[in-house]
Amino acid sequence: MRPFQKYFCAIAISLWAASPGNAQLLVAPTLHIKAEAGSGRVALTLDACGGRTDTRILSALVENKIPATIFVTGIWLKHNAAAVEIMRAHPELFELENHGGRHVPAVDTPQKIYGIRSAGSPEAVLAEVESGAAALAVTGEPAPKWFRGATAEYSPSAIAMIRKLGFKIAGFSINGDGGSLLGTKETARRIAAAKDGDVIIAHINQPTHAAGEGVVQGLLALKAKGLTFVRLDDADGVGDEGTTD
């Protein structure tokens, strides 16, 4: 093949790989904690993507002594200092982990996930993860060990990069609030259905959404059943897609 033919062939391949129809297949990893004898354990994880703090949820966690792992973005940290102080005042309850610097999906090819533009390159994925960790460091919190990307969907190559940085990737087994878009009743039903070993995902950054009240109701229902809540750092989490091994 002549040099100019090779050049144009390379361009064609690059355009094909970057076109929307050929975007990488994404994975949405699951995560469970190891089962334990007794009434059972569940891990509550709450995303703080941006916006403000749902004090209905935060107050219920403190009042009922329910531990939770909070995945915070750099954006959320900038505007929620009061909530961060409450969490830091209760280290026995709250573990703050990395949700990225700008709430950008950890996908290293250009595409949109649920309407959110992906990082789009390996360099941008690394920047999202590292800037999230840096934002947490400013608060005085311990260095994060877990990462959850925006939308909780990833390209497999991005998962490999994040793991090389030393982070475990937090999937989940129960989508509690459907991105905070579900109503009170359905959110409560989903969370109350959690069983031993489940990892719940919900949101703590949408104080005007009905889902927040459902999160509280579902958690109190689990507590009434005798289930124990644990943070991710206090349990052995087992994820698929190479996210924890």
PDB file of C-alpha atoms in Angstrom:
ATOM      1  CA  MET A   1       0.000   0.000   0.000  1.00  0.00           C
ATOM      2  CA  ARG A   2       1.346   3.435  -0.942  1.00  0.00           C
ATOM      3  CA  PRO A   3       2.103   5.947   1.859  1.00  0.00           C
ATOM      4  CA  PHE A   4      -0.800   8.246   0.984  1.00  0.00           C
ATOM      5  CA  GLN A   5      -3.164   5.264   0.890  1.00  0.00           C
ATOM      6  CA  LYS A   6      -2.001   4.200   4.341  1.00  0.00           C
ATOM      7  CA  TYR A   7      -2.565   7.771   5.561  1.00  0.00           C
ATOM      8  CA  PHE A   8      -6.144   7.943   4.339  1.00  0.00           C
ATOM      9  CA  CYS A   9      -6.829   4.405   5.574  1.00  0.00           C
ATOM     10  CA  ALA A  10      -5.679   5.417   9.065  1.00  0.00           C
ATOM     11  CA  ILE A  11      -7.965   8.453   8.989  1.00  0.00           C
ATOM     12  CA  ALA A  12     -10.923   6.313   7.947  1.00  0.00           C
ATOM     13  CA  ILE A  13     -10.304   3.852  10.764  1.00  0.00           C
ATOM     14  CA  SER A  14     -10.056   6.695  13.292  1.00  0.00           C
ATOM     15  CA  LEU A  15     -13.298   8.260  12.095  1.00  0.00           C
ATOM     16  CA  TRP A  16     -15.048   4.892  12.189  1.00  0.00           C
ATOM     17  CA  ALA A  17     -13.932   4.233  15.773  1.00  0.00           C
ATOM     18  CA  ALA A  18     -15.017   7.682  16.951  1.00  0.00           C
ATOM     19  CA  SER A  19     -18.384   7.714  15.191  1.00  0.00           C
ATOM     20  CA  PRO A  20     -21.506   7.425  17.395  1.00  0.00           C
ATOM     21  CA  GLY A  21     -22.492   4.146  15.824  1.00  0.00           C
ATOM     22  CA  ASN A  22     -19.188   2.607  16.865  1.00  0.00           C
ATOM     23  CA  ALA A  23     -18.886   3.952  20.397  1.00  0.00           C
ATOM     24  CA  GLN A  24     -17.514   1.523  22.933  1.00  0.00           C
ATOM     25  CA  LEU A  25     -19.978  -0.782  24.593  1.00  0.00           C
ATOM     26  CA  LEU A  26     -20.320   0.368  28.173  1.00  0.00           C
ATOM     27  CA  VAL A  27     -20.681  -1.660  31.345  1.00  0.00           C
ATOM     28  CA  ALA A  28     -22.634  -0.874  34.513  1.00  0.00           C
ATOM     29  CA  PRO A  29     -20.840  -2.919  37.187  1.00  0.00           C
ATOM     30  CA  THR A  30     -22.617  -4.553  40.094  1.00  0.00           C
ATOM     31  CA  LEU A  31     -21.279  -4.683  43.633  1.00  0.00           C
ATOM     32  CA  HIS A  32     -22.234  -6.824  46.614  1.00  0.00           C
ATOM     33  CA  ILE A  33     -20.791  -7.072  50.088  1.00  0.00           C
ATOM     34  CA  LYS A  34     -20.056 -10.463  51.524  1.00  0.00           C
ATOM     35  CA  ALA A  35     -22.933 -12.006  53.427  1.00  0.00           C
ATOM     36  CA  GLU A  36     -22.712 -12.388  57.186  1.00  0.00           C
ATOM     37  CA  ALA A  37     -24.595 -14.575  59.625  1.00  0.00           C
ATOM     38  CA  GLY A  38     -27.452 -12.886  61.441  1.00  0.00           C
ATOM     39  CA  SER A  39     -30.109 -10.458  60.291  1.00  0.00           C
ATOM     40  CA  GLY A  40     -28.000  -9.369  57.345  1.00  0.00           C
ATOM     41  CA  ARG A  41     -25.955  -6.393  56.223  1.00  0.00           C
ATOM     42  CA  VAL A  42     -26.484  -3.812  53.492  1.00  0.00           C
ATOM     43  CA  ALA A  43     -24.266  -0.986  52.285  1.00  0.00           C
ATOM     44  CA  LEU A  44     -25.881   2.374  51.634  1.00  0.00           C
ATOM     45  CA  THR A  45     -24.107   4.534  49.056  1.00  0.00           C
ATOM     46  CA  LEU A  46     -25.309   8.040  48.268  1.00  0.00           C
ATOM     47  CA  ASP A  47     -24.139  10.157  45.352  1.00  0.00           C
ATOM     48  CA  ALA A  48     -23.614  13.899  45.787  1.00  0.00           C
ATOM     49  CA  CYS A  49     -23.277  14.878  42.150  1.00  0.00           C
ATOM     50  CA  GLY A  50     -23.827  18.652  42.305  1.00  0.00           C
ATOM     51  CA  GLY A  51     -26.473  21.007  43.573  1.00  0.00           C
ATOM     52  CA  ARG A  52     -27.312  21.103  47.275  1.00  0.00           C
ATOM     53  CA  THR A  53     -27.842  18.686  50.158  1.00  0.00           C
ATOM     54  CA  ASP A  54     -31.036  16.801  50.926  1.00  0.00           C
ATOM     55  CA  THR A  55     -31.185  17.479  54.647  1.00  0.00           C
ATOM     56  CA  ARG A  56     -34.111  15.058  54.999  1.00  0.00           C
ATOM     57  CA  ILE A  57     -31.703  12.228  54.254  1.00  0.00           C
ATOM     58  CA  LEU A  58     -28.695  13.638  56.103  1.00  0.00           C
ATOM     59  CA  SER A  59     -30.698  14.330  59.257  1.00  0.00           C
ATOM     60  CA  ALA A  60     -32.281  10.855  59.188  1.00  0.00           C
ATOM     61  CA  LEU A  61     -28.869   9.208  58.903  1.00  0.00           C
ATOM     62  CA  VAL A  62     -27.511  11.119  61.880  1.00  0.00           C
ATOM     63  CA  GLU A  63     -30.623  10.721  64.047  1.00  0.00           C
ATOM     64  CA  ASN A  64     -30.907   7.002  63.345  1.00  0.00           C
ATOM     65  CA  LYS A  65     -27.167   6.315  63.366  1.00  0.00           C
ATOM     66  CA  ILE A  66     -27.191   4.825  59.860  1.00  0.00           C
ATOM     67  CA  PRO A  67     -23.711   4.611  58.304  1.00  0.00           C
ATOM     68  CA  ALA A  68     -23.327   5.547  54.638  1.00  0.00           C
ATOM     69  CA  THR A  69     -20.670   5.923  51.979  1.00  0.00           C
ATOM     70  CA  ILE A  70     -21.044   9.322  50.292  1.00  0.00           C
ATOM     71  CA  PHE A  71     -19.643   9.749  46.777  1.00  0.00           C
ATOM     72  CA  VAL A  72     -18.887  13.450  46.368  1.00  0.00           C
ATOM     73  CA  THR A  73     -17.828  15.498  43.370  1.00  0.00           C
ATOM     74  CA  GLY A  74     -15.567  18.508  43.447  1.00  0.00           C
ATOM     75  CA  ILE A  75     -18.571  20.554  42.311  1.00  0.00           C
ATOM     76  CA  TRP A  76     -20.716  19.471  45.256  1.00  0.00           C
ATOM     77  CA  LEU A  77     -17.919  20.022  47.776  1.00  0.00           C
ATOM     78  CA  LYS A  78     -17.590  23.672  46.739  1.00  0.00           C
ATOM     79  CA  HIS A  79     -21.194  24.496  47.637  1.00  0.00           C
ATOM     80  CA  ASN A  80     -21.970  22.260  50.615  1.00  0.00           C
ATOM     81  CA  ALA A  81     -19.446  23.082  53.309  1.00  0.00           C
ATOM     82  CA  ALA A  82     -22.050  22.885  56.089  1.00  0.00           C
ATOM     83  CA  ALA A  83     -23.075  19.357  55.103  1.00  0.00           C
ATOM     84  CA  VAL A  84     -19.438  18.285  54.855  1.00  0.00           C
ATOM     85  CA  GLU A  85     -18.840  19.556  58.397  1.00  0.00           C
ATOM     86  CA  ILE A  86     -21.777  17.507  59.680  1.00  0.00           C
ATOM     87  CA  MET A  87     -20.388  14.422  57.975  1.00  0.00           C
ATOM     88  CA  ARG A  88     -16.896  15.041  59.304  1.00  0.00           C
ATOM     89  CA  ALA A  89     -18.343  15.458  62.797  1.00  0.00           C
ATOM     90  CA  HIS A  90     -19.651  11.880  62.551  1.00  0.00           C
ATOM     91  CA  PRO A  91     -16.726   9.802  61.258  1.00  0.00           C
ATOM     92  CA  GLU A  92     -18.367   6.694  62.695  1.00  0.00           C
ATOM     93  CA  LEU A  93     -21.213   7.178  60.202  1.00  0.00           C
ATOM     94  CA  PHE A  94     -19.847   8.785  57.070  1.00  0.00           C
ATOM     95  CA  GLU A  95     -17.166   7.730  54.636  1.00  0.00           C
ATOM     96  CA  LEU A  96     -16.531  10.230  51.828  1.00  0.00           C
ATOM     97  CA  GLU A  97     -15.375   8.794  48.516  1.00  0.00           C
ATOM     98  CA  ASN A  98     -14.531   9.996  45.002  1.00  0.00           C
ATOM     99  CA  HIS A  99     -17.311  10.803  42.516  1.00  0.00           C
ATOM    100  CA  GLY A 100     -15.034  12.783  40.205  1.00  0.00           C
ATOM    101  CA  GLY A 101     -14.050  16.387  39.829  1.00  0.00           C
ATOM    102  CA  ARG A 102     -16.749  17.583  37.432  1.00  0.00           C
ATOM    103  CA  HIS A 103     -19.268  14.704  37.345  1.00  0.00           C
ATOM    104  CA  VAL A 104     -18.122  13.466  33.945  1.00  0.00           C
ATOM    105  CA  PRO A 105     -18.765   9.834  32.908  1.00  0.00           C
ATOM    106  CA  ALA A 106     -15.589   7.726  33.019  1.00  0.00           C
ATOM    107  CA  VAL A 107     -15.748   6.767  29.357  1.00  0.00           C
ATOM    108  CA  ASP A 108     -12.676   7.368  27.217  1.00  0.00           C
ATOM    109  CA  THR A 109     -14.429   7.726  23.866  1.00  0.00           C
ATOM    110  CA  PRO A 110     -16.690  10.655  22.899  1.00  0.00           C
ATOM    111  CA  GLN A 111     -20.363   9.861  23.490  1.00  0.00           C
ATOM    112  CA  LYS A 112     -23.284  10.801  25.703  1.00  0.00           C
ATOM    113  CA  ILE A 113     -24.686   8.711  28.549  1.00  0.00           C
ATOM    114  CA  TYR A 114     -28.132   9.748  29.752  1.00  0.00           C
ATOM    115  CA  GLY A 115     -27.519  13.064  28.034  1.00  0.00           C
ATOM    116  CA  ILE A 116     -24.196  13.697  29.799  1.00  0.00           C
ATOM    117  CA  ARG A 117     -21.109  14.081  27.628  1.00  0.00           C
ATOM    118  CA  SER A 118     -18.408  11.542  28.470  1.00  0.00           C
ATOM    119  CA  ALA A 119     -14.825  12.366  29.390  1.00  0.00           C
ATOM    120  CA  GLY A 120     -13.988  11.366  25.828  1.00  0.00           C
ATOM    121  CA  SER A 121     -10.309  10.428  26.128  1.00  0.00           C
ATOM    122  CA  PRO A 122      -7.996   8.487  28.441  1.00  0.00           C
ATOM    123  CA  GLU A 123      -6.414  11.745  29.587  1.00  0.00           C
ATOM    124  CA  ALA A 124      -9.799  13.233  30.465  1.00  0.00           C
ATOM    125  CA  VAL A 125     -10.822  10.128  32.433  1.00  0.00           C
ATOM    126  CA  LEU A 126      -7.642  10.351  34.493  1.00  0.00           C
ATOM    127  CA  ALA A 127      -8.207  14.075  35.058  1.00  0.00           C
ATOM    128  CA  GLU A 128     -11.754  13.429  36.281  1.00  0.00           C
ATOM    129  CA  VAL A 129     -10.627  10.784  38.782  1.00  0.00           C
ATOM    130  CA  GLU A 130      -7.562  12.651  40.028  1.00  0.00           C
ATOM    131  CA  SER A 131      -9.332  16.008  40.375  1.00  0.00           C
ATOM    132  CA  GLY A 132     -12.054  14.344  42.430  1.00  0.00           C
ATOM    133  CA  ALA A 133      -9.465  12.914  44.781  1.00  0.00           C
ATOM    134  CA  ALA A 134      -7.710  16.288  45.017  1.00  0.00           C
ATOM    135  CA  ALA A 135     -10.970  18.041  45.904  1.00  0.00           C
ATOM    136  CA  LEU A 136     -11.507  15.581  48.755  1.00  0.00           C
ATOM    137  CA  ALA A 137      -7.958  16.079  50.004  1.00  0.00           C
ATOM    138  CA  VAL A 138      -8.669  19.792  50.521  1.00  0.00           C
ATOM    139  CA  THR A 139     -11.404  18.924  53.045  1.00  0.00           C
ATOM    140  CA  GLY A 140      -8.936  17.038  55.228  1.00  0.00           C
ATOM    141  CA  GLU A 141     -10.659  13.720  54.614  1.00  0.00           C
ATOM    142  CA  PRO A 142      -8.564  10.549  54.281  1.00  0.00           C
ATOM    143  CA  ALA A 143      -7.497   9.704  50.755  1.00  0.00           C
ATOM    144  CA  PRO A 144     -10.397   8.023  48.932  1.00  0.00           C
ATOM    145  CA  LYS A 145     -10.187   4.340  48.125  1.00  0.00           C
ATOM    146  CA  TRP A 146     -13.334   4.027  46.019  1.00  0.00           C
ATOM    147  CA  PHE A 147     -14.438   5.746  42.826  1.00  0.00           C
ATOM    148  CA  ARG A 148     -17.844   5.947  41.225  1.00  0.00           C
ATOM    149  CA  GLY A 149     -18.149   7.775  37.924  1.00  0.00           C
ATOM    150  CA  ALA A 150     -21.063   9.884  36.789  1.00  0.00           C
ATOM    151  CA  THR A 151     -23.933   7.677  35.485  1.00  0.00           C
ATOM    152  CA  ALA A 152     -22.105   4.630  36.982  1.00  0.00           C
ATOM    153  CA  GLU A 153     -21.339   3.393  33.467  1.00  0.00           C
ATOM    154  CA  TYR A 154     -17.816   2.888  32.179  1.00  0.00           C
ATOM    155  CA  SER A 155     -15.822   1.834  29.184  1.00  0.00           C
ATOM    156  CA  PRO A 156     -13.830  -1.320  30.015  1.00  0.00           C
ATOM    157  CA  SER A 157     -10.573   0.459  29.190  1.00  0.00           C
ATOM    158  CA  ALA A 158     -11.456   3.256  31.623  1.00  0.00           C
ATOM    159  CA  ILE A 159     -12.074   0.679  34.358  1.00  0.00           C
ATOM    160  CA  ALA A 160      -8.568  -0.673  33.799  1.00  0.00           C
ATOM    161  CA  MET A 161      -7.075   2.828  34.043  1.00  0.00           C
ATOM    162  CA  ILE A 162      -8.949   3.659  37.243  1.00  0.00           C
ATOM    163  CA  ARG A 163      -7.890   0.390  38.843  1.00  0.00           C
ATOM    164  CA  LYS A 164      -4.256   1.166  37.989  1.00  0.00           C
ATOM    165  CA  LEU A 165      -4.638   4.398  39.961  1.00  0.00           C
ATOM    166  CA  GLY A 166      -5.424   2.245  42.986  1.00  0.00           C
ATOM    167  CA  PHE A 167      -9.184   2.828  43.229  1.00  0.00           C
ATOM    168  CA  LYS A 168     -11.847   0.192  43.573  1.00  0.00           C
ATOM    169  CA  ILE A 169     -14.905   1.028  41.482  1.00  0.00           C
ATOM    170  CA  ALA A 170     -18.240   1.104  43.252  1.00  0.00           C
ATOM    171  CA  GLY A 171     -21.058  -0.574  41.423  1.00  0.00           C
ATOM    172  CA  PHE A 172     -24.306  -1.425  43.168  1.00  0.00           C
ATOM    173  CA  SER A 173     -27.014  -4.075  43.294  1.00  0.00           C
ATOM    174  CA  ILE A 174     -30.086  -1.926  43.991  1.00  0.00           C
ATOM    175  CA  ASN A 175     -30.896   1.313  42.178  1.00  0.00           C
ATOM    176  CA  GLY A 176     -32.884   2.910  44.963  1.00  0.00           C
ATOM    177  CA  ASP A 177     -34.133   6.153  43.466  1.00  0.00           C
ATOM    178  CA  GLY A 178     -33.628   5.903  39.700  1.00  0.00           C
ATOM    179  CA  GLY A 179     -31.251   8.839  39.630  1.00  0.00           C
ATOM    180  CA  SER A 180     -33.493  10.680  42.117  1.00  0.00           C
ATOM    181  CA  LEU A 181     -36.256  10.709  39.502  1.00  0.00           C
ATOM    182  CA  LEU A 182     -38.593   8.166  41.101  1.00  0.00           C
ATOM    183  CA  GLY A 183     -41.464   9.053  43.391  1.00  0.00           C
ATOM    184  CA  THR A 184     -41.580   8.575  47.135  1.00  0.00           C
ATOM    185  CA  LYS A 185     -43.474   5.277  47.122  1.00  0.00           C
ATOM    186  CA  GLU A 186     -41.392   3.494  44.477  1.00  0.00           C
ATOM    187  CA  THR A 187     -38.113   4.661  45.994  1.00  0.00           C
ATOM    188  CA  ALA A 188     -39.165   3.436  49.437  1.00  0.00           C
ATOM    189  CA  ARG A 189     -40.283   0.089  47.983  1.00  0.00           C
ATOM    190  CA  ARG A 190     -36.996  -0.516  46.175  1.00  0.00           C
ATOM    191  CA  ILE A 191     -34.819   0.312  49.157  1.00  0.00           C
ATOM    192  CA  ALA A 192     -36.969  -1.611  51.642  1.00  0.00           C
ATOM    193  CA  ALA A 193     -36.549  -4.709  49.437  1.00  0.00           C
ATOM    194  CA  ALA A 194     -32.779  -4.839  50.038  1.00  0.00           C
ATOM    195  CA  LYS A 195     -31.393  -8.098  51.379  1.00  0.00           C
ATOM    196  CA  ASP A 196     -28.200  -9.301  52.991  1.00  0.00           C
ATOM    197  CA  GLY A 197     -25.231  -8.344  50.805  1.00  0.00           C
ATOM    198  CA  ASP A 198     -26.938  -5.654  48.756  1.00  0.00           C
ATOM    199  CA  VAL A 199     -25.336  -2.333  47.887  1.00  0.00           C
ATOM    200  CA  ILE A 200     -27.879   0.465  47.478  1.00  0.00           C
ATOM    201  CA  ILE A 201     -27.346   3.561  45.353  1.00  0.00           C
ATOM    202  CA  ALA A 202     -29.410   6.718  45.839  1.00  0.00           C
ATOM    203  CA  HIS A 203     -28.797  10.478  45.810  1.00  0.00           C
ATOM    204  CA  ILE A 204     -28.352  13.065  48.539  1.00  0.00           C
ATOM    205  CA  ASN A 205     -28.124  16.153  46.326  1.00  0.00           C
ATOM    206  CA  GLN A 206     -31.743  16.692  45.241  1.00  0.00           C
ATOM    207  CA  PRO A 207     -33.590  18.259  48.198  1.00  0.00           C
ATOM    208  CA  THR A 208     -36.638  19.196  46.104  1.00  0.00           C
ATOM    209  CA  HIS A 209     -37.260  15.702  44.693  1.00  0.00           C
ATOM    210  CA  ALA A 210     -39.875  13.345  46.106  1.00  0.00           C
ATOM    211  CA  ALA A 211     -37.354  10.508  45.969  1.00  0.00           C
ATOM    212  CA  GLY A 212     -35.559  11.891  49.019  1.00  0.00           C
ATOM    213  CA  GLU A 213     -38.486  11.159  51.303  1.00  0.00           C
ATOM    214  CA  GLY A 214     -38.671   7.678  49.817  1.00  0.00           C
ATOM    215  CA  VAL A 215     -34.999   7.111  50.647  1.00  0.00           C
ATOM    216  CA  VAL A 216     -35.705   7.935  54.297  1.00  0.00           C
ATOM    217  CA  GLN A 217     -38.781   5.693  54.429  1.00  0.00           C
ATOM    218  CA  GLY A 218     -36.969   2.779  52.817  1.00  0.00           C
ATOM    219  CA  LEU A 219     -33.980   3.036  55.156  1.00  0.00           C
ATOM    220  CA  LEU A 220     -36.157   3.155  58.248  1.00  0.00           C
ATOM    221  CA  ALA A 221     -38.037   0.087  56.984  1.00  0.00           C
ATOM    222  CA  LEU A 222     -34.743  -1.802  56.653  1.00  0.00           C
ATOM    223  CA  LYS A 223     -33.682  -0.733  60.119  1.00  0.00           C
ATOM    224  CA  ALA A 224     -37.008  -1.931  61.526  1.00  0.00           C
ATOM    225  CA  LYS A 225     -36.338  -5.337  59.946  1.00  0.00           C
ATOM    226  CA  GLY A 226     -33.095  -5.566  61.868  1.00  0.00           C
ATOM    227  CA  LEU A 227     -30.660  -5.195  58.979  1.00  0.00           C
ATOM    228  CA  THR A 228     -27.266  -3.676  59.752  1.00  0.00           C
ATOM    229  CA  PHE A 229     -25.840  -0.845  57.649  1.00  0.00           C
ATOM    230  CA  VAL A 230     -22.139  -0.783  56.799  1.00  0.00           C
ATOM    231  CA  ARG A 231     -19.854   1.518  54.859  1.00  0.00           C
ATOM    232  CA  LEU A 232     -17.906   0.135  51.919  1.00  0.00           C
ATOM    233  CA  ASP A 233     -14.634   0.378  53.832  1.00  0.00           C
ATOM    234  CA  ASP A 234     -16.113  -1.762  56.602  1.00  0.00           C
ATOM    235  CA  ALA A 235     -17.116  -4.660  54.358  1.00  0.00           C
ATOM    236  CA  ASP A 236     -15.574  -6.851  51.693  1.00  0.00           C
ATOM    237  CA  GLY A 237     -17.072  -5.647  48.445  1.00  0.00           C
ATOM    238  CA  VAL A 238     -17.074  -7.931  45.433  1.00  0.00           C
ATOM    239  CA  GLY A 239     -17.703  -6.327  42.054  1.00  0.00           C
ATOM    240  CA  ASP A 240     -17.810  -7.667  38.532  1.00  0.00           C
ATOM    241  CA  GLU A 241     -16.133  -6.356  35.356  1.00  0.00           C
ATOM    242  CA  GLY A 242     -12.749  -6.224  37.123  1.00  0.00           C
ATOM    243  CA  THR A 243     -13.831  -3.388  39.396  1.00  0.00           C
ATOM    244  CA  THR A 244     -12.569  -4.730  42.717  1.00  0.00           C
ATOM    245  CA  ASP A 245     -10.202  -7.651  42.017  1.00  0.00           C
TER     246      ASP A 245
END
